[in-house]
PDB file of C-alpha atoms and ligand atoms in Angstrom:
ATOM      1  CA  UNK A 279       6.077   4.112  13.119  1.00 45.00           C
ATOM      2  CA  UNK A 280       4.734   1.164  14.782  1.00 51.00           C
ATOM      3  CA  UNK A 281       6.525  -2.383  15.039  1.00 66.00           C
ATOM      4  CA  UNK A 282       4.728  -3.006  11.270  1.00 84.00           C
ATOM      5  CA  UNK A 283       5.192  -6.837   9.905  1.00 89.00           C
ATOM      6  CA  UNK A 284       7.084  -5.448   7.015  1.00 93.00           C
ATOM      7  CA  UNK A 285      10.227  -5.687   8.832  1.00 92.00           C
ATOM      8  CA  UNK A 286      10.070  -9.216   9.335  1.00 94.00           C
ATOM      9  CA  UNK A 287      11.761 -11.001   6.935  1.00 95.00           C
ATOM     10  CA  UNK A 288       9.635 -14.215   7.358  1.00 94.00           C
ATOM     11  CA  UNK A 289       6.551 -12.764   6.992  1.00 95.00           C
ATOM     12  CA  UNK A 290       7.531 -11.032   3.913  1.00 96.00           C
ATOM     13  CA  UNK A 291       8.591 -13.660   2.008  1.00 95.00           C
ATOM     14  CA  UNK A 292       5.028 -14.764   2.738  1.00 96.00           C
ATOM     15  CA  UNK A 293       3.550 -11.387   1.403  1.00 95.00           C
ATOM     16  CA  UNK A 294       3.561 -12.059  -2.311  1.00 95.00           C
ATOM     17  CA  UNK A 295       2.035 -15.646  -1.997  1.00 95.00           C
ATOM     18  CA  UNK A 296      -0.726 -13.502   0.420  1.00 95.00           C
ATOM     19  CA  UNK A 297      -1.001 -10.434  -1.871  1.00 95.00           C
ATOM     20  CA  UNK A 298      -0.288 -11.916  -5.161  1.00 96.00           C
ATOM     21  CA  UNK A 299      -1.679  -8.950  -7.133  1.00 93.00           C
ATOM     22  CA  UNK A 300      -5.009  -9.533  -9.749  1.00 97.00           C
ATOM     23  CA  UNK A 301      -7.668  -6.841 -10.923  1.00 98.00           C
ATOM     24  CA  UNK A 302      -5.614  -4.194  -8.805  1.00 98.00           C
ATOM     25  CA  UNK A 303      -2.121  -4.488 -10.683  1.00 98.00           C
ATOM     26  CA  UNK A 304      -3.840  -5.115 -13.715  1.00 98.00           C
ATOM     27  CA  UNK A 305      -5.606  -1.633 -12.933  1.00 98.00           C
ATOM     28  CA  UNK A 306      -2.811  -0.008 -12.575  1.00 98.00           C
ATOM     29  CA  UNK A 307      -0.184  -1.664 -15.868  1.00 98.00           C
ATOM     30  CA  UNK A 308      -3.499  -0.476 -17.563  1.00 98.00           C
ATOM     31  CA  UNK A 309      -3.024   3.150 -16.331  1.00 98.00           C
ATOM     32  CA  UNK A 310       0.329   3.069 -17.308  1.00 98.00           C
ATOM     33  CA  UNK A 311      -0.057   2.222 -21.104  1.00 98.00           C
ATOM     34  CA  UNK A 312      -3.349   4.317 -21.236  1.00 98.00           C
ATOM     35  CA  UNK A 313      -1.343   7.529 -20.157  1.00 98.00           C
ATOM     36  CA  UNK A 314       1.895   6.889 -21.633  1.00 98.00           C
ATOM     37  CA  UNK A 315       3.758   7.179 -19.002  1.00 98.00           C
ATOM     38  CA  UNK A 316       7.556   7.261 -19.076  1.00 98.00           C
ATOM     39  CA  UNK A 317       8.421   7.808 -15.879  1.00 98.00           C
ATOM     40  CA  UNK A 318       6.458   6.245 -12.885  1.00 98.00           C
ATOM     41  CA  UNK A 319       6.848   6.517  -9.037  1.00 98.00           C
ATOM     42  CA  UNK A 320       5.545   3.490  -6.608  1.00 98.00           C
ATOM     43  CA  UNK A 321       5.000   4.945  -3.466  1.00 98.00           C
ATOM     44  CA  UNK A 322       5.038   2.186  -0.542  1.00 98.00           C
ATOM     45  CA  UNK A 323       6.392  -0.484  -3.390  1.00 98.00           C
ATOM     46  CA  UNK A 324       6.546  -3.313  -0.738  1.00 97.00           C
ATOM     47  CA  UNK A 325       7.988  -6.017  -2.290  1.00 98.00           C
ATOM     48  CA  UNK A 326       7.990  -4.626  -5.766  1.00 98.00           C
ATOM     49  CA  UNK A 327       6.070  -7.345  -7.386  1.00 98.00           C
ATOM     50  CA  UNK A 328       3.737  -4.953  -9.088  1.00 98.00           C
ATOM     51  CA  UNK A 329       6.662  -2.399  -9.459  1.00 98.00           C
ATOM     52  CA  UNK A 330       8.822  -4.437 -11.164  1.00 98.00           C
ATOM     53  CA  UNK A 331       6.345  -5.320 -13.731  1.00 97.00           C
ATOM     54  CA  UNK A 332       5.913  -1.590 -14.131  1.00 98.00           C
ATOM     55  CA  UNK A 333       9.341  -1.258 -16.193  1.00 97.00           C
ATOM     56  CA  UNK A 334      10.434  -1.697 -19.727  1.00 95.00           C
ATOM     57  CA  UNK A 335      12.176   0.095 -22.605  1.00 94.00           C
ATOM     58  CA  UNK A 336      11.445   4.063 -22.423  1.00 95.00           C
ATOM     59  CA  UNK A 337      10.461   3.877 -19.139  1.00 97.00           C
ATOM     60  CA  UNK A 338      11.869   4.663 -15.640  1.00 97.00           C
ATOM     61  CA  UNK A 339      10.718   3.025 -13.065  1.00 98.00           C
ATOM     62  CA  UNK A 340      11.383   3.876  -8.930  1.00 98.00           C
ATOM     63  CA  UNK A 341      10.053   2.150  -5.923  1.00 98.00           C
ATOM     64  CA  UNK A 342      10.199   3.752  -2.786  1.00 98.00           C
ATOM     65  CA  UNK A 343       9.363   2.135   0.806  1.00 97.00           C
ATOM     66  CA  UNK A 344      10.269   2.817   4.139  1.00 97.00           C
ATOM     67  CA  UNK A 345      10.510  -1.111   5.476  1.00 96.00           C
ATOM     68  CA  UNK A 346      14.400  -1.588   4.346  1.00 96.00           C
ATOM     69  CA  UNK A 347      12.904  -5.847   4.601  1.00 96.00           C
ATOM     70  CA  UNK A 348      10.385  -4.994   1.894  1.00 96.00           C
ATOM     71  CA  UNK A 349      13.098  -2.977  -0.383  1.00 97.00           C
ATOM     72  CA  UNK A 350      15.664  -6.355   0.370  1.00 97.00           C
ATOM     73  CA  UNK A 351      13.233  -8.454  -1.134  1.00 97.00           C
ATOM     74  CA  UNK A 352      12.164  -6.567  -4.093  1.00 98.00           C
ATOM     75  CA  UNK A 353      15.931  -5.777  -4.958  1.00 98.00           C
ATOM     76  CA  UNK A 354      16.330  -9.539  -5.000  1.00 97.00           C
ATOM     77  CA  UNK A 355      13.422  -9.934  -7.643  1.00 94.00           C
ATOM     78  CA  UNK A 356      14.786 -11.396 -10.928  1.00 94.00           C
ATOM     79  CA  UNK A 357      14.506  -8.071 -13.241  1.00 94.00           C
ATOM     80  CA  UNK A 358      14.809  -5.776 -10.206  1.00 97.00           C
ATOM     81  CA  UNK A 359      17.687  -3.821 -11.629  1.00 97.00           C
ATOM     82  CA  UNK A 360      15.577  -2.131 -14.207  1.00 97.00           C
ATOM     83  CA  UNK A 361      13.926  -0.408 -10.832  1.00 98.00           C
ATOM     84  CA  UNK A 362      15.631   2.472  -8.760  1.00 98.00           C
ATOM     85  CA  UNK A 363      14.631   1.514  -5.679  1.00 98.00           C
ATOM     86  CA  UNK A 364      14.570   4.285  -2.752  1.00 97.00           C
ATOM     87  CA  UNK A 365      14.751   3.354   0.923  1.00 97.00           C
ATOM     88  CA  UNK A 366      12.280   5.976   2.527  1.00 97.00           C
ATOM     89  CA  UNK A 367       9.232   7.473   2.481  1.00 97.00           C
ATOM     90  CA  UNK A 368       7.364  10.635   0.273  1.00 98.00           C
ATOM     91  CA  UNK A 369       9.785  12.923   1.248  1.00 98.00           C
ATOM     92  CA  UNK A 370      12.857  10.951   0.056  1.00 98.00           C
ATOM     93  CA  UNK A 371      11.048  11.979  -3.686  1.00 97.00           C
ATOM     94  CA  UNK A 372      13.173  14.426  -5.985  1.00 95.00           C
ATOM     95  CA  UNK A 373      10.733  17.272  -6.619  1.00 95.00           C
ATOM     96  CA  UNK A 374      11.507  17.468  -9.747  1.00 94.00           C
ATOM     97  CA  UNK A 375       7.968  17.922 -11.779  1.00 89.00           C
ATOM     98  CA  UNK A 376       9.514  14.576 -14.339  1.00 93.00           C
ATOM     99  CA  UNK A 377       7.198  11.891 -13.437  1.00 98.00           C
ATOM    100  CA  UNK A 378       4.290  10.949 -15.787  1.00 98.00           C
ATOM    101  CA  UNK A 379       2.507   8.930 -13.394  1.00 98.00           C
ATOM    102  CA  UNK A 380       2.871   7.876  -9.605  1.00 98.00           C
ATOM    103  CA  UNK A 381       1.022   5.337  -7.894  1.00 98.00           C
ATOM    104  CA  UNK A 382       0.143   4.043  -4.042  1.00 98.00           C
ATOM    105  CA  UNK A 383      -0.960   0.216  -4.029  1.00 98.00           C
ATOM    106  CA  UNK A 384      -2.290  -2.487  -2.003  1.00 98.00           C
ATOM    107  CA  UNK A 385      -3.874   0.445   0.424  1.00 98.00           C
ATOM    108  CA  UNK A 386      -0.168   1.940   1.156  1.00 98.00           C
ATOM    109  CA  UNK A 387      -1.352   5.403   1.749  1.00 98.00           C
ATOM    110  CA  UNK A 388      -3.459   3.957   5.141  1.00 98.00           C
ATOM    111  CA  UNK A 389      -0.474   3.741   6.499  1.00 97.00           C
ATOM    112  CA  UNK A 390       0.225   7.690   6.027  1.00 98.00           C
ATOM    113  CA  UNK A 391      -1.157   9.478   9.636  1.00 97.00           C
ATOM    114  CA  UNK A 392      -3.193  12.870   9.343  1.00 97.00           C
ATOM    115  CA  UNK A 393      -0.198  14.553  10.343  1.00 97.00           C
ATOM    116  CA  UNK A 394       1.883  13.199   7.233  1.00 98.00           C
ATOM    117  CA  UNK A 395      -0.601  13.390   4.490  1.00 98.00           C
ATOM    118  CA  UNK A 396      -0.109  16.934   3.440  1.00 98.00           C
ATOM    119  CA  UNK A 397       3.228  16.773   3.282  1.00 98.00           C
ATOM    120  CA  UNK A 398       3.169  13.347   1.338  1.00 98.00           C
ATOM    121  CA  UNK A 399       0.453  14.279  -1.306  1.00 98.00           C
ATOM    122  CA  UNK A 400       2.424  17.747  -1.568  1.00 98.00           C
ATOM    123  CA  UNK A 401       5.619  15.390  -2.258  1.00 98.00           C
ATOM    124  CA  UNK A 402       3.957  13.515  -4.761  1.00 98.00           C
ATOM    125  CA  UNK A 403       2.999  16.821  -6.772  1.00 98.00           C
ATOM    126  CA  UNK A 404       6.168  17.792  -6.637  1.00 98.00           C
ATOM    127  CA  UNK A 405       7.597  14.929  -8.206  1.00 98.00           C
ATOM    128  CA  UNK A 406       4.814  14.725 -10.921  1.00 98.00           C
ATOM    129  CA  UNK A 407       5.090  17.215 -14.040  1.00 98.00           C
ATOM    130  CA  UNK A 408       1.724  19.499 -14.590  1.00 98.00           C
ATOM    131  CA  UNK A 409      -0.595  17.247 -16.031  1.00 98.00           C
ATOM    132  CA  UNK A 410       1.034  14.045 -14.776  1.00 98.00           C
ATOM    133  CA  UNK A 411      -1.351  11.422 -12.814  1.00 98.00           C
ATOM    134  CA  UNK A 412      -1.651   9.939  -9.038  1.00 98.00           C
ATOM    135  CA  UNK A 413      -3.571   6.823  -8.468  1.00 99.00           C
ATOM    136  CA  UNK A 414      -4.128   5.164  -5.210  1.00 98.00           C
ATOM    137  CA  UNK A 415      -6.641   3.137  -3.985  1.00 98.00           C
ATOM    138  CA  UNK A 416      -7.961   2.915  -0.123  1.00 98.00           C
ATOM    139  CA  UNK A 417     -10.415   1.471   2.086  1.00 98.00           C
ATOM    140  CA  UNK A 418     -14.252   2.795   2.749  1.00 98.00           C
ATOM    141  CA  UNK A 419     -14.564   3.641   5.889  1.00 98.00           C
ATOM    142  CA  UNK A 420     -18.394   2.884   5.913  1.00 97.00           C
ATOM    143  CA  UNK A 421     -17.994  -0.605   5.179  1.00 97.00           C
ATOM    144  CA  UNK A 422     -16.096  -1.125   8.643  1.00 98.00           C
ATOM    145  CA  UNK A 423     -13.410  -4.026   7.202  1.00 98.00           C
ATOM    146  CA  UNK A 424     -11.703  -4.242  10.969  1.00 98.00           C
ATOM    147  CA  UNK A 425     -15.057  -5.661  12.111  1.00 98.00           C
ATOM    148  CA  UNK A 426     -14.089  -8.876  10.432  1.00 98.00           C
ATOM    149  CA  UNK A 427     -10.383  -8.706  11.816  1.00 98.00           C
ATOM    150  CA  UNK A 428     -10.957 -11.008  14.774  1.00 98.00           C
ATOM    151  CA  UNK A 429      -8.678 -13.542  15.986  1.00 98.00           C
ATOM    152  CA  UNK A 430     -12.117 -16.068  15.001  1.00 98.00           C
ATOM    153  CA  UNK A 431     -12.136 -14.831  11.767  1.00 98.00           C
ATOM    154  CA  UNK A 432      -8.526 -14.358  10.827  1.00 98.00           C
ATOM    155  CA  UNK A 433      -7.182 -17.643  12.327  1.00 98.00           C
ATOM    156  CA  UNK A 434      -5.240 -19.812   9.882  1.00 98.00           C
ATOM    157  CA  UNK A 435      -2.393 -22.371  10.132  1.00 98.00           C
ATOM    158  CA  UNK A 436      -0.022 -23.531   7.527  1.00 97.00           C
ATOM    159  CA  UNK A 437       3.391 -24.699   6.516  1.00 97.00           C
ATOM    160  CA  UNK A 438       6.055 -21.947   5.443  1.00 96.00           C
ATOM    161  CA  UNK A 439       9.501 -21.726   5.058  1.00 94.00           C
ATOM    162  CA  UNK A 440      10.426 -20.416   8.675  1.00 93.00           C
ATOM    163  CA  UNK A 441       8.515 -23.390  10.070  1.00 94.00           C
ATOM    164  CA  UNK A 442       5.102 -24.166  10.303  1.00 96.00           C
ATOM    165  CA  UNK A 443       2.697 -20.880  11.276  1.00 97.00           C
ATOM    166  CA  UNK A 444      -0.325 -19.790  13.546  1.00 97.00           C
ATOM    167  CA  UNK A 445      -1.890 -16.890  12.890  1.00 98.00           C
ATOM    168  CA  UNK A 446      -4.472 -14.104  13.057  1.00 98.00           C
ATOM    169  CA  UNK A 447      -5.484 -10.268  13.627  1.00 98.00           C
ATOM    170  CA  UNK A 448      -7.306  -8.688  16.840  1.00 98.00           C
ATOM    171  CA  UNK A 449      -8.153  -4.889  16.627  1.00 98.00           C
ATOM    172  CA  UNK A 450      -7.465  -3.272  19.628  1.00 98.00           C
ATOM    173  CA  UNK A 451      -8.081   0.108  18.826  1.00 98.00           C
ATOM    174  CA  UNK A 452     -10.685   2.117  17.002  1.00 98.00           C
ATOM    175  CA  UNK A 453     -11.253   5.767  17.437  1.00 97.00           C
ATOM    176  CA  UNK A 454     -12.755   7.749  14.546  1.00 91.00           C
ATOM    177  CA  UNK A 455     -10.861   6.234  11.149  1.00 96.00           C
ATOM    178  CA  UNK A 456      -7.707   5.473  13.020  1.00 98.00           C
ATOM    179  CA  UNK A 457      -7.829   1.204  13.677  1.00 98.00           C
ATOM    180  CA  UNK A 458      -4.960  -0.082  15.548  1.00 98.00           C
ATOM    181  CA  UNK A 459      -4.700  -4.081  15.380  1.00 98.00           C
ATOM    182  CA  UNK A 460      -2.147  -6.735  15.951  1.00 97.00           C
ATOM    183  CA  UNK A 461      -0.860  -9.350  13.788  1.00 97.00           C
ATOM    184  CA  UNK A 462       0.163 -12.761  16.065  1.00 97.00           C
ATOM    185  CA  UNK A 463       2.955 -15.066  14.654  1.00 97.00           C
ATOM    186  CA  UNK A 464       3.538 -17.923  16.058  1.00 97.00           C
ATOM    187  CA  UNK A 465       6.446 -20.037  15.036  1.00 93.00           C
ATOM    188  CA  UNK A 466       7.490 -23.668  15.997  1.00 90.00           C
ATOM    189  CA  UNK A 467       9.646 -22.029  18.832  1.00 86.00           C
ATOM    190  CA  UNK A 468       6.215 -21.037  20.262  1.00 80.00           C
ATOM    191  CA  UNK A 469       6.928 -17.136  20.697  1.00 88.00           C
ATOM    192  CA  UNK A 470       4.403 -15.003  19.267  1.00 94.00           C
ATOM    193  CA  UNK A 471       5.708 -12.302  17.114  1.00 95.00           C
ATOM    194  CA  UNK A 472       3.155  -9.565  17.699  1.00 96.00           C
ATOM    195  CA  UNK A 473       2.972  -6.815  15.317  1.00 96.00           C
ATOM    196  CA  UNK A 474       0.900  -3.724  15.344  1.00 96.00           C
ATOM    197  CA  UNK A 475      -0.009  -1.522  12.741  1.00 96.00           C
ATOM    198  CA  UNK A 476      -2.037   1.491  12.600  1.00 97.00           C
ATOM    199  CA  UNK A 477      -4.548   2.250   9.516  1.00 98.00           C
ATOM    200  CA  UNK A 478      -5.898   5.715   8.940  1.00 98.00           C
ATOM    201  CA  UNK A 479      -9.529   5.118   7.016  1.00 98.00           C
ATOM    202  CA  UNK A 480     -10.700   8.430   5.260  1.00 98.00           C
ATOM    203  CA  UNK A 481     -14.540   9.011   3.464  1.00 98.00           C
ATOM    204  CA  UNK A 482     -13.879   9.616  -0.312  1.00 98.00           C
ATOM    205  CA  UNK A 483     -14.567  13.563   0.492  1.00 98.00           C
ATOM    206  CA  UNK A 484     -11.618  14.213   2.846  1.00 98.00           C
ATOM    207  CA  UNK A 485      -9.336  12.625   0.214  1.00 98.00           C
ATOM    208  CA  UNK A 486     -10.636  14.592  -2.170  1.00 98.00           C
ATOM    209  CA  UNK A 487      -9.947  17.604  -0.198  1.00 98.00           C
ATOM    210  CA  UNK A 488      -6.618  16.849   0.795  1.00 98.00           C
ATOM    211  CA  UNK A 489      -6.055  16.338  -2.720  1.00 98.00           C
ATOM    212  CA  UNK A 490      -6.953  19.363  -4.045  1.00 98.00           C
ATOM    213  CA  UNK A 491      -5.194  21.447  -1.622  1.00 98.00           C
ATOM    214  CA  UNK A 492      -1.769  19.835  -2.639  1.00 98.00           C
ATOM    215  CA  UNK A 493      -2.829  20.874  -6.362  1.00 97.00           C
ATOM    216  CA  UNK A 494      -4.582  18.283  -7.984  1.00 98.00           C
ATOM    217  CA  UNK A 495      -7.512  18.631 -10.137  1.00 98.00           C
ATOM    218  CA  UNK A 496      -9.974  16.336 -12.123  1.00 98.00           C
ATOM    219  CA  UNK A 497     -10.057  13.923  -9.275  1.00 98.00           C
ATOM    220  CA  UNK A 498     -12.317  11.113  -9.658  1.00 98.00           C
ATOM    221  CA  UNK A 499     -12.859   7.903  -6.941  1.00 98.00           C
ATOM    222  CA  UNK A 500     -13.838   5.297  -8.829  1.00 98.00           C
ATOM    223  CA  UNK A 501     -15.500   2.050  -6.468  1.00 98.00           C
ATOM    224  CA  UNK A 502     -13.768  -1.062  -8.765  1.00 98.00           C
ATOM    225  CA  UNK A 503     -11.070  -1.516 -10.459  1.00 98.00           C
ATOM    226  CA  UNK A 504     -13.029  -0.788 -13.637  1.00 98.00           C
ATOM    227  CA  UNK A 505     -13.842   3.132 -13.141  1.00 97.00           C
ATOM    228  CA  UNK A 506     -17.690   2.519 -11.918  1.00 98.00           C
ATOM    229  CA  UNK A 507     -18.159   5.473 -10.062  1.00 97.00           C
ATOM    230  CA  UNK A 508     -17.347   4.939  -5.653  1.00 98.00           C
ATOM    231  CA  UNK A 509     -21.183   5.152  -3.837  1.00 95.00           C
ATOM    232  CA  UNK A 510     -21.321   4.630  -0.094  1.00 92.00           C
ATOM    233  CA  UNK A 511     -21.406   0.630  -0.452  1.00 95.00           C
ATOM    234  CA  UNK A 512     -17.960   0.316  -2.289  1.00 98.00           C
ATOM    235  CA  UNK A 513     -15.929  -1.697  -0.237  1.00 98.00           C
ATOM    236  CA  UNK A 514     -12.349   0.593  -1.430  1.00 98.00           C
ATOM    237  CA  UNK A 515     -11.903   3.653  -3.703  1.00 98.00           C
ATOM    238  CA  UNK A 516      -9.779   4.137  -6.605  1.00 98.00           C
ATOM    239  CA  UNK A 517      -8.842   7.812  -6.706  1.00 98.00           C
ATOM    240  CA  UNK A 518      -7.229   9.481  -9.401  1.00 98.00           C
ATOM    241  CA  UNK A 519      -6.279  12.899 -10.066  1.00 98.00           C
ATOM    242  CA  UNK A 520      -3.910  15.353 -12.058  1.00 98.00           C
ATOM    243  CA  UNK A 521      -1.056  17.320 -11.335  1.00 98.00           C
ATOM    244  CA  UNK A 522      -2.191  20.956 -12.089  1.00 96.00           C
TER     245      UNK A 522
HETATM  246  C1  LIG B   6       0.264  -3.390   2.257  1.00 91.84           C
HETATM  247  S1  LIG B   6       1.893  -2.975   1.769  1.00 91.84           S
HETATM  248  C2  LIG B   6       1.647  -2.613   0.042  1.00 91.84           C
HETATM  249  C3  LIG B   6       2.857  -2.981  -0.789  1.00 91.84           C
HETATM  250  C4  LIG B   6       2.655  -2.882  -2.284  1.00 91.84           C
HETATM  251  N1  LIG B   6       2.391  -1.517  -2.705  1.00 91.84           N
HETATM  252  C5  LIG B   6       1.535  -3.786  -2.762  1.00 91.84           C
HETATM  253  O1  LIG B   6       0.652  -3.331  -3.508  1.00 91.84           O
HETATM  254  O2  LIG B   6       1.542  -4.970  -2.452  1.00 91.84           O
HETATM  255  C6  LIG B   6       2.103  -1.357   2.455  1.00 91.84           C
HETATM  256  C7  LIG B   6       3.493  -0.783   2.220  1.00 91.84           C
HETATM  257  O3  LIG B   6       3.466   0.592   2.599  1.00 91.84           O
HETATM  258  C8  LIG B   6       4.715   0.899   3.181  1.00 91.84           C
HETATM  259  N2  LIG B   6       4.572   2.119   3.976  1.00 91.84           N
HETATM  260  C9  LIG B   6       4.280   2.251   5.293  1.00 91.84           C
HETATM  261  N3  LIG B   6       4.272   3.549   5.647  1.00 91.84           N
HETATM  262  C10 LIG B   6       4.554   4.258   4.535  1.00 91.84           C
HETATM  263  C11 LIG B   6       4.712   5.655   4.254  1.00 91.84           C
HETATM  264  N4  LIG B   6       4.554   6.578   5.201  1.00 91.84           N
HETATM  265  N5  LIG B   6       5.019   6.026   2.997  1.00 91.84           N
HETATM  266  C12 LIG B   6       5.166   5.095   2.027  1.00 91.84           C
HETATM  267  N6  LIG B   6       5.036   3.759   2.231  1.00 91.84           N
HETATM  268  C13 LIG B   6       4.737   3.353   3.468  1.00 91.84           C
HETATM  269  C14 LIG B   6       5.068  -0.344   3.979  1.00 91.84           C
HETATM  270  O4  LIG B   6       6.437  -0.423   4.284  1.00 91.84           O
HETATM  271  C15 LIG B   6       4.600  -1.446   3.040  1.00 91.84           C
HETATM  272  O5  LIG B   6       5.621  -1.896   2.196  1.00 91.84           O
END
């Protein structure tokens, strides 16, 4: 995995005021009542800020992340111990058929390579009963969002707690969906933390294929958070789909 930002624990105690959750979280709490669901999975749970919000009587709730600085902060959260929170990725999922409903946020599953999709939608069924629901949303390829991630575009400044911040992206890597950019820090000290992630972006179709071979059906890709169906301008997709 690449040097990601999510281990930094300055920049995540910046991600909530950056990613403070609207439309999409209320998407997904929506999903939650709507279905019923008792038991819910929040794969790539960052900071838990929509997780945590997830959980109340009947229900279990478990967040699972690989960045051990994400999980810190979200076990921290006021109300965290109604969460189980796991440190790890799909595989770290009990296959046990029991949840009702699992979910992938804030474009999580971008970070999952073409090597580790299989194997992390095929975790996912496994830890959904037959009939139980996955929802993720993720990026259109076609509408080419790392165009805009330029150091011109991206610049900002601002106060934080760490110390007062520079900023920006700069792609340096694009070869078919697979967009490699860094993320520059720069801290009163004057060193630049660099960090560089790696986002897979897949057409609704491949999804949809991937999908069904790790056995789910009635998958639909919705292109808002309000189930209008995806067309080739929607800037993200909303897929869900059914454990068979
Ligand atoms: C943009 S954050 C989204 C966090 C949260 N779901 C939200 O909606 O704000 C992406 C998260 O995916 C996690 N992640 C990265 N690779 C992953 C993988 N292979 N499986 C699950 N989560 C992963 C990162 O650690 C990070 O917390």
């Amino acid at each position: 995995m690449p040097d990601d930002p999510y281990r930094d624990a300055d920049l995540v105690e910046l991600y909530d005021l950056d990613n403070p959750g609207g439309e999409d979280h209320a998407y997904y709490r929506a999903l939650a009542d709507e279905i019923g669901a008792r038991s819910i999975i929040d794969l790539g749970c960052g900071t838990g800020l929509l997780t945590r919000t997830l959980a109340g009587p009947g229900r279990t709730v478990t967040g699972v992340d690989p960045s051990r600085t994400m999980l810190d902060y979200a076990r921290r959260r006021p109300g965290s111990e109604s969460v189980t929170w796991i440190d790890g990725d799909a595989s770290a999922l009990a296959p046990n058929a029991a949840a009702d409903l699992a979910i992938c946020t804030g474009n999580a599953i971008m970070h999952v390579g073409p090597e580790d999709l299989p194997a992390t939608l095929a975790s996912l069924a496994r830890a959904l009963r037959s009939g139980g629901t996955l929802s993720f949303e993720t990026r259109n390829p076609a509408c080419r969002a790392w165009e805009g991630w330029t150091r011109e575009a991206t610049y900002g400044e601002r106060m934080t707690p760490a110390g007062y911040l520079r900023e920006w992206l700069e792609v340096t890597d694009v070869s078919g969906g697979r967009v490699v950019f860094d993320a520059h820090n720069v801290f009163p000290n004057g060193a630049d933390r660099v960090y560089t992630s790696v986002l897979f972006f897949r057409a609704a179709a491949e999804f949809r294929r991937e999908l069904d071979r790790a056995g789910f059906t009635g998958i639909t890709c919705a292109g808002d958070w309000h189930g209008t169906p995806a067309d080739g301008g929607s800037r993200f997709f909303v897929f869900r789909a059914l454990r068979a």
